[in-house]
Amino acid sequence: MAASNQKFISDAEVVVVALGDSKARARISLASSRIMYLQEPMIAVDHMVLVAVALGYGTRWIGAFNEKEVKRILRIPEDLRVVVLLLIGASDENPPARPRKAFGQIFFEEFYGNPLKL
Ligand SMILES: Cc1cc2nc3c(=O)[nH]c(=O)nc-3n(C[C@H](O)[C@H](O)[C@H](O)COP(=O)(O)O)c2cc1C
């Protein structure tokens, strides 16, 4: 199975397969340009999540997949990377939001670990 036996994937109405091209010429010459081909598809997918949710659909990120298998099945060229899969569809459940970390546990100021105070 190409996605770690997560059978619910085939129930999704839409499965977006986000690809990155590691050979795409970096537009900026910073160290981060080495991973821009991974960052950019994630930005695109996150925007898809926002729009899908705003339209009333459910989404799920799928990071657990066998890249080689996904590429083989979809005939994706060898030099492209599969970055993430995104499921989009009508939700059959509407679970409450899971507990979140406190603001100061994830936003820091000045240095890592120093809670941001607003
Ligand atoms: C990068 C990434 C990869 C994920 N991969 C999977 C996955 O392979 N299978 C899965 O069931 N959920 C996966 N999830 C989690 C689901 O998308 C999950 O439903 C969602 O993150 C929970 O959202 P919540 O934090 O709003 O509750 C992944 C989430 C992220 C951010």
mmCIF file of C-alpha atoms and ligand atoms in Angstrom:
data_model
loop_
_atom_site.group_PDB
_atom_site.id
_atom_site.type_symbol
_atom_site.label_atom_id
_atom_site.label_comp_id
_atom_site.label_asym_id
_atom_site.label_seq_id
_atom_site.Cartn_x
_atom_site.Cartn_y
_atom_site.Cartn_z
ATOM 1 C CA MET A 1 0.000 0.000 0.000
ATOM 2 C CA ALA A 2 1.385 3.392 -1.029
ATOM 3 C CA ALA A 3 0.165 5.275 2.053
ATOM 4 C CA SER A 4 0.949 3.045 5.019
ATOM 5 C CA ASN A 5 -2.315 1.128 4.749
ATOM 6 C CA GLN A 6 -4.444 4.185 5.483
ATOM 7 C CA LYS A 7 -7.494 2.856 3.695
ATOM 8 C CA PHE A 8 -9.607 5.948 4.361
ATOM 9 C CA ILE A 9 -7.576 7.730 1.678
ATOM 10 C CA SER A 10 -9.561 6.040 -1.065
ATOM 11 C CA ASP A 11 -12.772 7.451 0.490
ATOM 12 C CA ALA A 12 -11.667 11.037 -0.071
ATOM 13 C CA GLU A 13 -13.328 12.827 -2.959
ATOM 14 C CA VAL A 14 -10.067 14.562 -3.860
ATOM 15 C CA VAL A 15 -6.470 13.589 -3.153
ATOM 16 C CA VAL A 16 -4.014 16.360 -3.949
ATOM 17 C CA VAL A 17 -0.483 15.099 -4.515
ATOM 18 C CA ALA A 18 1.901 17.994 -3.915
ATOM 19 C CA LEU A 19 5.158 17.802 -5.851
ATOM 20 C CA GLY A 20 8.447 19.603 -5.473
ATOM 21 C CA ASP A 21 11.119 20.074 -8.111
ATOM 22 C CA SER A 22 14.546 20.035 -6.497
ATOM 23 C CA LYS A 23 16.119 21.190 -9.742
ATOM 24 C CA ALA A 24 14.003 24.300 -10.020
ATOM 25 C CA ARG A 25 16.359 27.251 -9.984
ATOM 26 C CA ALA A 26 16.326 28.938 -6.588
ATOM 27 C CA ARG A 27 15.256 32.549 -6.842
ATOM 28 C CA ILE A 28 17.244 33.613 -3.833
ATOM 29 C CA SER A 29 20.705 32.584 -2.838
ATOM 30 C CA LEU A 30 20.145 31.858 0.825
ATOM 31 C CA ALA A 31 20.811 28.593 2.559
ATOM 32 C CA SER A 32 17.048 28.064 2.716
ATOM 33 C CA SER A 33 16.892 27.968 -1.088
ATOM 34 C CA ARG A 34 18.047 24.367 -0.797
ATOM 35 C CA ILE A 35 14.701 23.442 0.705
ATOM 36 C CA MET A 36 12.454 25.945 -1.071
ATOM 37 C CA TYR A 37 11.232 23.204 -3.364
ATOM 38 C CA LEU A 38 9.758 21.576 -0.254
ATOM 39 C CA GLN A 39 8.519 24.757 1.404
ATOM 40 C CA GLU A 40 6.631 26.118 -1.586
ATOM 41 C CA PRO A 41 4.334 23.112 -2.128
ATOM 42 C CA MET A 42 3.550 23.110 1.601
ATOM 43 C CA ILE A 43 2.490 26.769 1.380
ATOM 44 C CA ALA A 44 0.256 25.945 -1.584
ATOM 45 C CA VAL A 45 -1.294 23.001 0.230
ATOM 46 C CA ASP A 46 -1.907 25.016 3.376
ATOM 47 C CA HIS A 47 -3.761 27.615 1.297
ATOM 48 C CA MET A 48 -5.862 24.809 -0.173
ATOM 49 C CA VAL A 49 -6.726 23.726 3.368
ATOM 50 C CA LEU A 50 -7.881 27.238 4.280
ATOM 51 C CA VAL A 51 -10.072 27.559 1.191
ATOM 52 C CA ALA A 52 -11.495 24.043 1.517
ATOM 53 C CA VAL A 53 -12.406 24.608 5.164
ATOM 54 C CA ALA A 54 -13.909 28.020 4.364
ATOM 55 C CA LEU A 55 -16.098 26.270 1.769
ATOM 56 C CA GLY A 56 -17.210 23.716 4.348
ATOM 57 C CA TYR A 57 -15.053 20.753 3.348
ATOM 58 C CA GLY A 58 -12.868 18.608 5.558
ATOM 59 C CA THR A 59 -9.159 18.059 4.929
ATOM 60 C CA ARG A 60 -6.426 15.796 6.162
ATOM 61 C CA TRP A 61 -2.707 15.996 5.603
ATOM 62 C CA ILE A 62 -1.059 12.698 4.729
ATOM 63 C CA GLY A 63 2.653 12.576 5.371
ATOM 64 C CA ALA A 64 2.906 8.833 5.844
ATOM 65 C CA PHE A 65 3.250 7.397 2.359
ATOM 66 C CA ASN A 66 5.682 5.396 0.309
ATOM 67 C CA GLU A 67 7.055 7.965 -2.089
ATOM 68 C CA LYS A 68 8.394 5.385 -4.505
ATOM 69 C CA GLU A 69 5.022 3.668 -4.730
ATOM 70 C CA VAL A 70 3.082 6.924 -5.157
ATOM 71 C CA LYS A 71 5.434 7.927 -7.966
ATOM 72 C CA ARG A 72 5.165 4.567 -9.650
ATOM 73 C CA ILE A 73 1.347 4.491 -9.544
ATOM 74 C CA LEU A 74 0.945 8.078 -10.773
ATOM 75 C CA ARG A 75 3.858 7.938 -13.240
ATOM 76 C CA ILE A 76 5.546 10.926 -11.664
ATOM 77 C CA PRO A 77 8.945 11.763 -13.187
ATOM 78 C CA GLU A 78 11.925 10.475 -11.241
ATOM 79 C CA ASP A 79 13.407 13.905 -10.478
ATOM 80 C CA LEU A 80 10.292 15.244 -8.726
ATOM 81 C CA ARG A 81 9.628 14.722 -5.019
ATOM 82 C CA VAL A 82 6.255 13.900 -3.494
ATOM 83 C CA VAL A 83 6.044 16.331 -0.583
ATOM 84 C CA VAL A 84 2.654 15.625 0.964
ATOM 85 C CA LEU A 85 -0.816 14.367 0.099
ATOM 86 C CA LEU A 86 -3.926 16.338 0.986
ATOM 87 C CA LEU A 87 -7.350 14.757 1.251
ATOM 88 C CA ILE A 88 -10.325 17.029 0.610
ATOM 89 C CA GLY A 89 -13.952 16.024 0.879
ATOM 90 C CA ALA A 90 -17.246 16.354 2.615
ATOM 91 C CA SER A 91 -16.702 15.508 6.278
ATOM 92 C CA ASP A 92 -18.785 12.786 7.810
ATOM 93 C CA GLU A 93 -17.823 13.974 11.268
ATOM 94 C CA ASN A 94 -17.128 17.274 12.927
ATOM 95 C CA PRO A 95 -14.938 16.580 15.940
ATOM 96 C CA PRO A 96 -14.211 19.318 18.466
ATOM 97 C CA ALA A 97 -10.801 20.963 18.186
ATOM 98 C CA ARG A 98 -8.105 19.048 20.010
ATOM 99 C CA PRO A 99 -6.404 20.741 22.959
ATOM 100 C CA ARG A 100 -3.740 23.209 21.878
ATOM 101 C CA LYS A 101 -0.484 24.171 23.538
ATOM 102 C CA ALA A 102 -0.531 27.460 25.370
ATOM 103 C CA PHE A 103 0.471 30.508 23.314
ATOM 104 C CA GLY A 104 3.695 31.000 25.261
ATOM 105 C CA GLN A 105 4.745 27.420 24.597
ATOM 106 C CA ILE A 106 4.923 27.910 20.862
ATOM 107 C CA PHE A 107 5.703 31.609 20.408
ATOM 108 C CA PHE A 108 8.987 32.868 21.789
ATOM 109 C CA GLU A 109 10.724 36.221 21.803
ATOM 110 C CA GLU A 110 14.423 37.076 21.772
ATOM 111 C CA PHE A 111 15.512 33.474 22.220
ATOM 112 C CA TYR A 112 14.116 29.978 22.101
ATOM 113 C CA GLY A 113 12.056 29.042 25.127
ATOM 114 C CA ASN A 114 11.327 32.590 26.320
ATOM 115 C CA PRO A 115 7.531 32.884 26.097
ATOM 116 C CA LEU A 116 6.267 35.753 23.948
ATOM 117 C CA LYS A 117 4.197 38.136 26.030
ATOM 118 C CA LEU A 118 1.731 40.382 24.225
HETATM 119 C C1 LIG B 1 2.658 17.177 7.818
HETATM 120 C C2 LIG B 1 1.514 16.328 8.353
HETATM 121 C C3 LIG B 1 1.424 15.004 7.991
HETATM 122 C C4 LIG B 1 0.357 14.217 8.439
HETATM 123 N N1 LIG B 1 0.247 12.912 8.052
HETATM 124 C C5 LIG B 1 -0.814 12.194 8.437
HETATM 125 C C6 LIG B 1 -0.994 10.852 7.989
HETATM 126 O O1 LIG B 1 -0.194 10.317 7.232
HETATM 127 N N2 LIG B 1 -2.098 10.191 8.413
HETATM 128 C C7 LIG B 1 -3.034 10.769 9.227
HETATM 129 O O2 LIG B 1 -4.021 10.111 9.550
HETATM 130 N N3 LIG B 1 -2.875 12.016 9.673
HETATM 131 C C8 LIG B 1 -1.800 12.749 9.294
HETATM 132 N N4 LIG B 1 -1.659 14.027 9.728
HETATM 133 C C9 LIG B 1 -2.593 14.566 10.702
HETATM 134 C C10 LIG B 1 -3.906 14.947 10.091
HETATM 135 O O3 LIG B 1 -3.868 15.872 9.061
HETATM 136 C C11 LIG B 1 -4.700 15.472 11.239
HETATM 137 O O4 LIG B 1 -6.021 15.185 11.004
HETATM 138 C C12 LIG B 1 -4.585 16.918 11.517
HETATM 139 O O5 LIG B 1 -3.248 17.359 11.513
HETATM 140 C C13 LIG B 1 -5.210 17.176 12.857
HETATM 141 O O6 LIG B 1 -5.548 18.475 12.865
HETATM 142 P P1 LIG B 1 -5.778 19.187 14.234
HETATM 143 O O7 LIG B 1 -4.417 19.400 14.806
HETATM 144 O O8 LIG B 1 -6.458 20.446 13.800
HETATM 145 O O9 LIG B 1 -6.621 18.307 15.078
HETATM 146 C C14 LIG B 1 -0.593 14.803 9.301
HETATM 147 C C15 LIG B 1 -0.495 16.144 9.672
HETATM 148 C C16 LIG B 1 0.545 16.899 9.207
HETATM 149 C C17 LIG B 1 0.627 18.342 9.619
#
